[in-house]
XYZ file of C-alpha atoms in Angstrom:
737
model
C 38.542 4.158 67.897
C 35.796 2.608 65.766
C 34.128 4.983 63.324
C 30.737 6.006 64.683
C 28.865 5.969 61.398
C 28.636 2.222 60.905
C 27.402 1.276 64.405
C 24.646 3.885 64.121
C 23.570 2.764 60.681
C 23.801 -0.887 61.711
C 21.681 -0.274 64.800
C 19.089 1.630 62.796
C 18.735 -1.061 60.141
C 18.628 -3.807 62.782
C 15.882 -1.944 64.646
C 13.828 -1.612 61.477
C 14.213 -5.329 60.807
C 13.191 -6.299 64.343
C 10.218 -3.924 64.454
C 8.836 -5.183 61.172
C 9.482 -8.804 62.067
C 7.420 -8.648 65.425
C 0.810 -4.746 46.262
C -0.857 -5.021 43.227
C -1.794 -1.627 41.927
C -5.403 -0.442 42.203
C -6.574 1.402 39.125
C -9.780 2.315 37.383
C -10.259 1.066 33.862
C -10.839 4.023 31.591
C -14.366 4.749 30.463
C -14.294 4.274 26.695
C -16.895 4.170 23.970
C -18.519 0.742 23.571
C -17.065 -1.456 20.884
C -19.423 -4.375 21.336
C -22.944 -5.339 22.366
C -22.535 -8.953 23.386
C -20.002 -10.980 25.335
C -20.034 -14.712 25.985
C -17.666 -15.475 28.891
C -17.090 -19.242 29.099
C -15.609 -20.532 32.344
C -13.954 -23.931 31.961
C -12.108 -24.598 35.217
C -9.259 -27.067 34.700
C -8.633 -26.221 31.054
C -4.957 -26.610 30.106
C -2.904 -26.011 26.979
C -1.420 -29.532 26.853
C -4.943 -30.996 27.035
C -6.206 -28.536 24.423
C -3.450 -29.583 22.041
C -4.268 -33.243 22.652
C -8.064 -33.319 22.958
C -9.531 -30.181 21.333
C -12.092 -30.627 18.583
C -12.573 -28.531 15.441
C -14.776 -25.816 17.008
C -12.366 -25.164 19.887
C -9.317 -25.227 17.640
C -11.087 -23.026 15.127
C -11.973 -20.276 17.572
C -8.526 -20.379 19.216
C -6.923 -20.074 15.777
C -8.499 -16.619 15.348
C -8.249 -15.546 18.999
C -5.833 -13.527 21.036
C -4.501 -16.194 23.422
C -2.684 -15.857 26.723
C -1.796 -17.433 30.008
C -3.424 -15.844 33.027
C -2.098 -15.359 36.525
C -4.971 -16.560 38.705
C -3.534 -15.673 42.084
C -6.176 -14.833 44.685
C -5.972 -13.218 48.130
C -5.859 -16.577 49.923
C -6.305 -20.225 49.049
C -6.804 -21.907 45.681
C -10.560 -22.482 45.606
C -12.777 -22.059 42.574
C -14.907 -19.672 44.645
C -11.977 -17.324 45.304
C -10.881 -17.528 41.657
C -14.305 -16.577 40.276
C -14.861 -13.889 42.905
C -11.509 -12.415 41.826
C -12.562 -12.364 38.165
C -15.813 -10.590 38.986
C -14.271 -8.135 41.440
C -11.162 -7.162 39.449
C -9.260 -7.493 42.747
C -7.760 -10.544 44.413
C -10.395 -12.065 46.661
C -10.787 -14.688 49.333
C -13.986 -16.730 49.362
C -15.462 -19.388 51.640
C -16.981 -22.478 50.058
C -20.455 -21.147 50.881
C -19.886 -18.257 48.450
C -20.833 -20.467 45.496
C -24.189 -21.422 47.004
C -26.402 -19.650 44.494
C -29.906 -20.387 43.287
C -32.679 -19.051 41.133
C -34.821 -16.688 43.189
C -37.827 -19.019 42.838
C -35.880 -22.253 43.470
C -36.737 -24.264 46.566
C -33.730 -24.974 48.781
C -34.092 -27.108 51.905
C -37.842 -26.608 51.910
C -37.585 -22.827 51.515
C -37.724 -20.511 48.540
C -34.255 -19.151 47.768
C -35.651 -15.605 47.586
C -36.817 -15.846 51.200
C -33.453 -17.165 52.384
C -31.662 -14.386 50.509
C -34.011 -11.708 51.890
C -33.545 -12.967 55.441
C -29.733 -12.878 55.110
C -29.257 -9.625 53.173
C -32.460 -7.602 53.528
C -32.591 -7.280 49.722
C -35.590 -8.251 47.602
C -34.508 -10.135 44.488
C -36.520 -9.646 41.263
C -38.310 -12.563 39.648
C -36.174 -14.573 37.248
C -32.924 -13.508 38.921
C -30.184 -15.630 40.447
C -29.075 -14.892 44.024
C -25.891 -15.633 45.977
C -27.077 -16.764 49.393
C -23.505 -16.803 50.704
C -22.925 -13.094 49.981
C -22.647 -11.976 53.618
C -19.917 -14.517 54.364
C -18.065 -13.439 51.221
C -18.157 -9.767 52.223
C -17.005 -10.508 55.773
C -14.163 -12.729 54.549
C -12.781 -9.923 52.354
C -13.158 -7.239 55.010
C -10.219 -8.894 56.761
C -8.170 -9.415 53.593
C -5.170 -7.165 52.834
C -6.742 -6.463 49.427
C -10.097 -5.375 50.911
C -11.857 -6.419 47.717
C -15.560 -5.774 47.140
C -17.532 -8.475 45.299
C -19.693 -7.670 42.309
C -17.675 -5.053 40.417
C -18.461 -6.498 36.973
C -22.208 -6.964 37.478
C -22.630 -3.667 39.312
C -20.780 -1.619 36.683
C -22.718 -3.184 33.798
C -26.033 -3.021 35.647
C -25.730 0.707 36.291
C -25.026 1.192 32.574
C -28.183 -0.698 31.654
C -26.358 -3.752 30.298
C -28.150 -7.042 30.946
C -26.084 -9.721 32.690
C -26.983 -13.410 32.720
C -25.421 -16.578 34.094
C -26.091 -20.152 32.965
C -24.621 -23.489 33.987
C -23.095 -24.930 37.129
C -20.320 -27.187 38.417
C -22.536 -29.274 40.729
C -21.782 -32.882 41.486
C -24.014 -35.532 43.028
C -23.097 -34.464 46.567
C -22.857 -30.672 46.537
C -23.830 -27.416 44.878
C -21.147 -25.395 43.091
C -22.245 -22.316 41.123
C -19.081 -20.175 40.926
C -20.184 -18.434 37.710
C -22.571 -16.355 39.811
C -19.590 -14.819 41.626
C -18.359 -13.470 38.279
C -21.680 -12.069 37.063
C -23.425 -10.776 40.214
C -23.696 -7.166 41.339
C -22.761 -5.833 44.755
C -26.090 -7.048 46.180
C -25.313 -10.638 45.152
C -27.907 -10.679 42.355
C -27.638 -11.652 38.689
C -30.719 -10.236 36.869
C -31.237 -13.218 34.580
C -30.089 -16.814 34.313
C -30.416 -20.492 35.094
C -28.066 -22.358 37.446
C -30.299 -25.200 38.594
C -29.588 -28.834 37.849
C -31.900 -28.486 34.902
C -28.850 -27.404 32.876
C -27.292 -30.844 33.462
C -28.041 -34.155 31.829
C -27.879 -37.558 33.452
C -24.900 -39.375 31.926
C -24.133 -42.672 33.706
C -20.678 -42.786 32.123
C -19.743 -39.223 33.184
C -18.129 -38.258 36.511
C -20.791 -38.350 39.261
C -23.234 -39.380 36.536
C -23.715 -35.743 35.494
C -22.672 -33.702 32.448
C -23.446 -30.274 31.057
C -26.400 -30.254 28.692
C -24.686 -28.242 25.978
C -27.874 -27.788 23.990
C -29.665 -26.277 26.976
C -26.715 -24.029 27.847
C -26.496 -22.709 24.292
C -30.282 -22.193 24.087
C -30.338 -20.266 27.379
C -27.388 -18.107 26.319
C -29.064 -17.294 23.022
C -32.420 -16.652 24.724
C -31.081 -13.780 26.842
C -33.803 -11.090 26.495
C -31.384 -8.548 25.083
C -27.691 -8.397 24.156
C -25.284 -8.103 27.054
C -22.966 -10.339 29.059
C -23.640 -14.053 29.425
C -21.427 -16.021 31.819
C -21.459 -19.725 30.921
C -20.195 -22.128 33.575
C -19.006 -25.240 31.738
C -18.472 -27.402 34.806
C -17.562 -30.744 33.236
C -13.791 -30.428 33.577
C -14.145 -29.179 37.152
C -16.341 -32.177 38.009
C -13.827 -34.517 36.421
C -10.977 -33.022 38.489
C -12.906 -33.771 41.681
C -13.620 -37.294 40.457
C -10.089 -37.979 39.177
C -8.779 -39.506 42.404
C -10.839 -42.679 41.799
C -9.867 -43.033 38.122
C -7.057 -44.946 36.469
C -4.794 -42.925 34.138
C -6.420 -44.487 31.080
C -9.930 -43.683 32.269
C -8.908 -40.152 33.194
C -7.678 -39.602 29.639
C -10.911 -41.017 28.220
C -13.029 -38.759 30.445
C -10.936 -35.749 29.473
C -11.563 -36.526 25.830
C -15.316 -36.607 26.527
C -15.170 -33.300 28.410
C -13.390 -31.603 25.536
C -15.839 -33.177 23.096
C -18.737 -31.589 25.021
C -16.901 -28.246 25.210
C -16.432 -28.409 21.460
C -20.131 -29.154 21.023
C -21.020 -26.196 23.267
C -18.880 -23.824 21.206
C -20.390 -25.197 18.009
C -23.918 -24.567 19.351
C -23.044 -21.064 20.564
C -21.385 -20.079 17.294
C -24.332 -21.415 15.345
C -26.966 -19.760 17.524
C -25.351 -16.437 18.422
C -22.878 -15.947 15.604
C -19.156 -15.893 15.000
C -16.777 -13.474 16.740
C -17.191 -9.982 15.326
C -16.801 -6.314 16.283
C -20.181 -6.671 18.044
C -19.740 -10.119 19.599
C -16.860 -11.381 21.737
C -16.179 -14.861 23.055
C -13.862 -15.099 26.065
C -12.679 -18.544 27.169
C -10.981 -18.783 30.551
C -10.002 -21.315 33.169
C -10.572 -19.515 36.515
C -7.739 -21.524 38.086
C -4.401 -22.789 36.846
C -4.185 -26.500 35.985
C -1.757 -26.997 38.877
C -4.428 -25.737 41.302
C -7.175 -27.895 39.778
C -5.320 -31.142 39.083
C -2.488 -30.847 41.602
C 0.066 -30.745 38.778
C 0.602 -29.167 35.389
C 1.021 -25.576 34.305
C 1.043 -22.867 36.950
C -0.902 -20.360 34.828
C -4.344 -20.694 33.260
C -5.316 -20.615 29.561
C -7.280 -17.594 28.332
C -8.461 -16.442 24.913
C -10.597 -13.670 23.437
C -12.102 -13.593 19.942
C -14.077 -10.670 18.527
C -14.359 -7.016 19.586
C -11.367 -6.231 17.413
C -8.934 -8.557 19.211
C -6.463 -9.705 16.529
C -5.178 -13.194 15.922
C -2.282 -13.112 18.343
C -1.491 -12.742 22.038
C -3.312 -10.932 24.827
C -1.593 -8.585 27.248
C -2.430 -5.637 29.477
C -0.732 -2.796 31.276
C -0.937 -4.925 34.417
C 1.627 -7.310 32.907
C 3.204 -5.470 29.923
C 4.171 -8.794 28.368
C 2.524 -10.285 25.251
C 0.805 -13.540 26.108
C 0.526 -12.826 29.848
C -2.510 -11.372 31.619
C -4.036 -11.387 35.096
C -7.506 -12.749 35.819
C -8.293 -9.351 37.355
C -8.024 -7.852 33.832
C -11.191 -9.581 32.582
C -13.775 -7.460 34.409
C -12.406 -3.981 33.554
C -12.027 -5.050 29.916
C -15.680 -6.086 29.648
C -16.849 -2.980 31.524
C -14.935 -0.679 29.183
C -16.067 -2.556 26.074
C -19.719 -1.933 26.955
C -19.011 1.748 27.605
C -19.881 1.410 31.292
C -18.321 3.492 34.033
C -16.378 1.492 36.645
C -18.172 1.811 39.971
C -14.950 1.729 41.993
C -11.184 1.322 41.386
C -9.854 -2.160 40.667
C -6.457 -3.768 40.130
C -7.041 -5.007 36.592
C -6.270 -3.150 33.356
C -7.686 -3.254 29.843
C -6.754 -6.258 27.701
C -5.166 -5.576 24.322
C -4.149 -7.904 21.513
C -0.781 -8.150 19.782
C -0.747 -9.845 16.345
C 1.222 -13.105 16.305
C 1.418 -16.265 14.252
C -0.035 -19.464 15.715
C -1.309 -17.928 18.974
C -2.297 -21.294 20.463
C 1.197 -22.767 20.175
C 2.827 -19.506 21.285
C 0.699 -19.309 24.432
C 1.278 -22.998 25.157
C 5.060 -22.559 24.913
C 4.933 -19.483 27.145
C 2.899 -21.377 29.732
C 5.374 -24.272 29.677
C 8.364 -21.958 30.074
C 6.864 -19.983 32.954
C 5.774 -23.149 34.742
C 9.244 -24.688 34.378
C 10.833 -21.529 35.775
C 8.376 -21.475 38.665
C 9.264 -25.066 39.532
C 12.994 -24.274 39.424
C 12.798 -20.967 41.301
C 12.583 -22.214 44.897
C 15.285 -24.937 44.826
C 17.719 -22.741 42.872
C 17.281 -19.687 45.082
C 17.466 -21.798 48.225
C 20.777 -23.202 46.997
C 22.120 -19.758 46.115
C 21.039 -18.142 49.400
C 22.365 -21.083 51.401
C 25.736 -20.903 49.617
C 25.794 -17.146 50.199
C 25.040 -17.456 53.913
C 27.644 -20.180 54.440
C 30.290 -18.191 52.542
C 29.626 -15.045 54.592
C 29.667 -16.943 57.890
C 32.958 -18.607 56.969
C 34.373 -15.204 56.036
C 33.152 -13.725 59.316
C 34.880 -16.537 61.195
C 38.105 -15.815 59.294
C 37.832 -12.095 60.106
C 37.199 -12.834 63.778
C 40.177 -15.182 64.028
C 42.437 -12.707 62.258
C 46.106 -13.836 62.349
C 45.032 -17.063 64.038
C 43.153 -18.170 60.901
C 45.238 -20.567 58.783
C 46.441 -18.906 55.604
C 44.876 -21.529 53.266
C 41.560 -21.022 55.069
C 41.716 -17.248 54.551
C 42.698 -17.753 50.901
C 39.712 -20.053 50.361
C 37.434 -17.416 51.874
C 38.487 -14.940 49.197
C 37.547 -17.415 46.486
C 34.079 -18.028 47.973
C 33.355 -14.300 48.202
C 34.165 -13.695 44.540
C 32.116 -16.728 43.447
C 29.097 -15.456 45.404
C 29.378 -11.981 43.886
C 28.977 -13.490 40.407
C 25.781 -15.346 41.311
C 23.277 -12.559 40.430
C 24.943 -12.005 37.043
C 24.733 -15.712 36.194
C 21.087 -15.861 37.294
C 20.394 -12.848 35.058
C 21.908 -14.307 31.890
C 20.622 -17.884 32.302
C 17.382 -17.194 30.335
C 19.433 -15.887 27.394
C 20.755 -19.425 26.837
C 17.437 -21.146 27.566
C 18.221 -22.301 31.105
C 15.047 -22.534 33.192
C 14.839 -26.107 34.534
C 16.007 -27.104 38.001
C 18.910 -29.303 36.910
C 20.385 -26.972 34.318
C 19.847 -23.874 36.440
C 21.616 -25.399 39.442
C 24.418 -26.837 37.344
C 25.144 -23.598 35.493
C 24.863 -21.500 38.654
C 27.294 -23.624 40.654
C 29.789 -24.408 37.892
C 29.850 -20.937 36.354
C 30.111 -19.199 39.742
C 33.014 -21.345 40.880
C 34.820 -21.274 37.533
C 34.325 -17.559 36.871
C 35.223 -16.782 40.478
C 38.526 -18.636 40.181
C 39.396 -16.954 36.865
C 38.464 -13.473 38.117
C 40.466 -13.825 41.318
C 43.459 -15.161 39.376
C 43.329 -12.162 37.015
C 42.718 -9.447 39.629
C 44.461 -11.116 42.610
C 42.678 -8.852 45.095
C 39.307 -10.350 46.149
C 37.781 -6.975 47.089
C 38.625 -5.586 43.665
C 37.325 -8.762 42.020
C 33.988 -8.223 43.801
C 34.024 -4.588 42.635
C 34.451 -5.706 39.020
C 31.695 -8.314 39.404
C 29.418 -5.631 40.859
C 30.161 -3.171 38.048
C 29.501 -5.742 35.314
C 26.298 -6.900 37.048
C 24.991 -3.335 37.352
C 25.756 -2.653 33.692
C 24.035 -5.873 32.571
C 20.901 -5.059 34.579
C 20.748 -1.519 33.179
C 21.213 -2.716 29.599
C 18.458 -5.302 29.978
C 16.069 -2.709 31.442
C 16.569 -0.439 28.430
C 16.226 -3.438 26.103
C 12.785 -4.275 27.489
C 13.649 -6.271 30.610
C 13.164 -9.737 29.101
C 16.010 -11.288 31.116
C 14.807 -9.668 34.334
C 11.306 -11.016 33.678
C 12.545 -14.560 33.020
C 15.359 -14.833 35.563
C 14.824 -17.080 38.572
C 15.931 -14.126 40.711
C 13.394 -11.849 39.020
C 9.672 -11.396 39.522
C 7.570 -14.519 38.964
C 4.227 -14.320 37.105
C 3.072 -17.280 39.170
C 3.651 -15.444 42.431
C 2.006 -12.439 40.808
C 3.515 -9.762 43.050
C 4.936 -7.966 39.974
C 4.736 -8.524 36.231
C 6.918 -5.768 34.744
C 9.814 -3.455 35.518
C 12.422 -4.588 38.018
C 11.515 -6.708 41.017
C 12.806 -6.104 44.518
C 15.457 -8.825 44.211
C 17.249 -7.262 41.257
C 16.405 -3.764 42.482
C 18.512 -4.383 45.575
C 21.267 -6.005 43.527
C 21.335 -2.993 41.166
C 21.668 -0.379 43.912
C 24.332 -2.296 45.817
C 26.236 -3.177 42.634
C 26.150 0.406 41.331
C 27.424 1.893 44.583
C 30.173 -0.679 45.133
C 31.141 -1.150 41.495
C 31.645 2.529 40.708
C 33.389 3.343 43.991
C 36.283 1.025 43.213
C 36.931 1.709 39.544
C 38.326 5.261 39.955
C 41.222 6.480 42.023
C 41.009 9.227 44.618
C 38.015 11.141 45.920
C 36.588 11.479 42.404
C 35.207 7.977 42.921
C 32.876 9.369 45.593
C 31.113 11.605 43.100
C 31.082 8.890 40.449
C 29.435 6.533 42.935
C 26.869 9.132 44.020
C 26.117 10.040 40.413
C 25.718 6.394 39.449
C 23.266 5.908 42.329
C 21.314 8.915 41.018
C 21.187 7.328 37.575
C 19.995 4.074 39.134
C 17.247 6.015 40.938
C 16.075 7.527 37.651
C 15.999 4.104 35.984
C 14.206 2.471 38.902
C 11.630 5.209 39.292
C 10.608 5.727 35.681
C 7.192 4.065 35.065
C 8.287 2.724 31.667
C 11.649 1.335 32.857
C 12.165 0.032 36.384
C 8.699 1.072 37.618
C 9.839 0.548 41.205
C 9.049 3.570 43.357
C 10.447 2.030 46.555
C 13.670 1.231 44.721
C 13.891 4.828 43.543
C 13.626 6.067 47.135
C 16.296 3.586 48.247
C 18.657 4.620 45.431
C 18.213 8.314 46.220
C 18.994 7.484 49.850
C 22.245 5.837 48.757
C 23.146 8.790 46.527
C 22.362 11.296 49.262
C 24.360 9.413 51.904
C 27.399 9.032 49.643
C 27.165 12.693 48.608
C 26.912 13.930 52.215
C 29.955 11.901 53.199
C 31.788 13.389 50.214
C 30.832 16.908 51.312
C 31.946 16.170 54.845
C 35.299 14.902 53.597
C 35.737 17.984 51.407
C 35.131 20.238 54.410
C 32.962 23.328 54.581
C 35.680 25.541 53.139
C 36.365 23.218 50.202
C 32.906 22.716 48.733
C 33.323 22.272 45.026
C 30.915 23.188 42.291
C 30.412 19.484 41.612
C 29.441 18.902 45.238
C 26.834 21.647 45.150
C 25.499 20.318 41.846
C 25.173 16.880 43.400
C 22.987 18.204 46.223
C 20.754 19.959 43.691
C 20.588 16.807 41.578
C 19.601 14.638 44.537
C 16.784 16.926 45.664
C 15.672 17.956 42.192
C 15.929 14.423 40.835
C 13.849 13.022 43.669
C 11.165 15.668 43.131
C 11.229 15.211 39.347
C 10.957 11.432 39.468
C 8.120 11.694 41.988
C 6.259 13.975 39.598
C 6.798 11.553 36.707
C 5.542 8.672 38.845
C 2.525 10.513 40.230
C 1.399 11.959 36.918
C 1.940 8.987 34.602
C -1.027 8.076 32.408
C -3.532 5.758 34.023
C -2.576 2.818 31.824
C 1.167 3.179 32.471
C 1.038 4.270 36.105
C 2.640 2.167 38.805
C 0.812 1.516 42.055
C 2.190 4.751 43.547
C 0.790 6.804 40.672
C -2.541 5.018 41.010
C -2.587 5.669 44.755
C -1.855 9.359 44.159
C -4.814 9.694 41.803
C -7.013 7.793 44.246
C -5.999 10.225 46.991
C -6.750 13.176 44.734
C -10.165 11.684 44.072
C -10.907 11.292 47.768
C -10.273 7.524 47.808
C -8.380 7.538 51.105
C -9.421 3.957 51.795
C -7.340 2.883 48.773
C -4.221 4.329 50.378
C -4.962 2.562 53.651
C -5.606 -0.704 51.822
C -2.309 -0.441 49.939
C -0.377 0.343 53.129
C -1.945 -2.579 54.975
C -1.215 -4.885 52.043
C 2.451 -3.866 52.021
C 2.748 -4.285 55.786
C 1.096 -7.701 55.657
C 3.469 -8.888 52.920
C 6.502 -7.569 54.797
C 5.491 -9.351 57.977
C 4.908 -12.638 56.176
C 8.171 -12.438 54.249
C 10.175 -11.566 57.353
C 8.937 -14.745 58.968
C 9.155 -17.154 56.068
C 11.685 -16.110 53.427
C 15.296 -17.247 53.442
C 16.280 -13.692 52.546
C 15.605 -12.760 56.174
C 18.366 -15.141 57.246
C 20.655 -13.666 54.606
C 19.943 -10.134 55.877
C 20.629 -11.155 59.481
C 23.882 -12.782 58.316
C 24.940 -9.554 56.555
C 24.129 -7.522 59.685
C 26.209 -9.957 61.738
C 29.109 -9.505 59.315
C 28.949 -5.714 59.683
C 28.769 -6.035 63.462
C 31.852 -8.277 63.578
C 33.838 -6.019 61.229
C 33.285 -3.017 63.503
C 35.419 -4.849 66.071
C 37.569 -7.424 64.251
C 40.074 -7.167 62.687
C 40.984 -4.418 65.113
C 40.859 -0.982 63.513
C 39.668 -2.395 60.167
C 37.002 0.244 59.492
C 39.377 3.050 60.479
C 41.909 1.786 57.961
C 39.200 1.420 55.319
C 38.046 4.989 55.930
C 41.582 6.289 55.716
C 42.855 4.278 52.757
C 39.706 3.681 50.672
C 37.226 6.383 51.595
C 35.066 5.985 48.425
C 34.446 2.358 49.390
C 33.646 3.422 52.948
C 31.121 5.946 51.617
C 29.568 3.362 49.314
C 29.181 0.896 52.178
C 27.523 3.572 54.316
C 25.234 4.581 51.462
C 24.141 0.999 50.926
C 23.508 0.474 54.637
C 21.196 3.484 54.887
C 19.658 2.606 51.530
C 18.819 -0.874 52.837
C 16.905 0.718 55.695
C 14.956 2.862 53.231
C 14.248 -0.186 51.062
C 12.924 -2.048 54.095
C 10.386 0.702 54.748
C 9.473 1.669 51.178
C 8.870 -1.761 49.595
C 6.188 -4.390 50.119
C 8.879 -7.077 50.233
C 11.417 -4.882 51.981
C 13.419 -7.682 53.553
C 14.160 -9.104 50.098
C 15.238 -5.715 48.752
C 17.365 -4.992 51.833
C 19.081 -8.379 51.707
C 19.979 -8.216 48.015
C 21.039 -4.573 48.366
C 23.518 -5.437 51.124
C 24.907 -8.457 49.271
C 27.625 -6.739 47.201
C 28.728 -4.309 49.966
C 29.048 -7.164 52.448
C 31.012 -9.390 50.067
C 33.334 -6.518 49.150
C 33.881 -5.493 52.764
C 34.683 -9.069 53.765
C 36.978 -9.239 50.739
C 38.981 -6.279 52.070
C 39.332 -8.002 55.437
C 40.452 -11.266 53.809
C 42.936 -9.429 51.552
C 44.552 -7.856 54.609
C 45.231 -11.319 55.982
C 46.384 -12.973 52.743
C 48.087 -10.100 50.879
C 49.279 -8.286 53.974
C 48.003 -4.909 52.821
């Protein structure tokens, strides 16, 4: 008779997977006292650290030498356009934008025989004041984001500053000879699509026959217009020369491209020199922010995957920028720019956004430090997909081979069954090797693949030779992996942040804490690893207690910061504990069993309270959502839920982890029938392992529902239990036990 627990759990998890198969936190920047009266935000799309180091002139190098530098994640809701990137900066939320969104003009400009004000009035019903700049593509921008999972609203920066009485201006454009491109307006405008003051016409350009499209920014005019702003406030300067060059680059030889880049950086240097001379140097009252709205890889088709950013003045030290959105010195998100400027002017945010306040951390040689960080992250991003594809493919093949061996049973050749045991142990060591690779500087494709394959196979052979039993070897691998993850979390999580199996700043789904990949590995490794290292039923309570500890680590906002992982770990602890109580029998409930029940319920409640009441700057997305709900922002909850559902649906269709999860479910299904009576023997002879497997199975279902990339969390969570279970089946055949 096959135990009933596993078929039920297997059916439930399979149903969840099938049903689903058919995100960044939203937070208000705190209202603080103003620390500055003027901000010059310079947009230089296509800027890159390698080019800065090669082509920068004295003014650019000088201001970067006293700045807080960083690399910025410029991920948007969809696409890679300059319009979406600038709309994201201005909204503080990831946006999608059609090309028409950057069609902006002075209210009195004549466009296609009509005055821009009249076109804008006809499209929006809003009367624009004289001297303003209007976004005639506003309606299309709003409609495009109404269908986005992020549901972003354009104009957060301009609207917040405008209501506080801060003047906002925009100057410059990225036009070429064939089209209009005024993305700076998307950063500076208010919710009506209006910037109160500015100049974006082609009068800010000079005719330069040797420049791309024969046009170049007139740096003297840009600096004069920025200085001539009627009163201090925010000036957005669109330095479009590098963007124009990127569009023109396809017709240039490599030598000419380098020469044009040098000219672009020369003009940028001249612009900074004019601004510094006319407005003044960075100070507590004046801040210069330099930013590429898109990463070089998105502009040029190659290069770094994150964009350069720097801030000088307003008390930012010489060092590296960071924010509570990333919690890593030198790394920010483009959504952090708007809430930082709003708070610096003492304005009240008009609605919640994803970005957090930028802060500076003192550091020597910030330019070189940021450049090295950008290079490292970009190298890891390039290596991530091929390495993980190799690992997942090896994992799937090993499990399928093991399933075939289990199905054949005595008919499987003994050498074949022995080889299966070796593959299972090698796979179980994969997450540990991926975790420690950054500690030895491994982040390129070749080295990462070589160390993963060689170390897994070598360590697997040594471990199996020492332990002899493959199931126990997997248990030891799981225990060591869980311990290594926990130690790194308490040490700041640097390995988790840099590992190819960890969260990627380029993807931008998470910047701190523990990602869903390692979250699943931790829960599965804790449950399996602790269940096999003690003898007797005491291992049940050790396993349940360890899962509780994992839940506390995962749920704490300053450690794992993974609310969905906390729920999944509590589910594992509760399932293991209930099976332990059932085994003890109603008449044999021990004090420890009763304490465990109290700990599960009380711990879940306590961790929820910590999550929901964390300070606004340290809160995870669940804490932010709770405060939004308390403030009547029910739409924020709906937006977050839709975003999570959208990500789950996309990942279920496209990620290789879905195939891994289906493979694990197939393995469980086969083991309920072959070898005959296997689960009954496991329940009788190794009940703590049986309980751990059940806990992980139910926990995987909870992870599927509670996380925005639930299929990833479920797959990695079931990895160690599946490998261990298959190891037991293989040991029966080879060792005869």
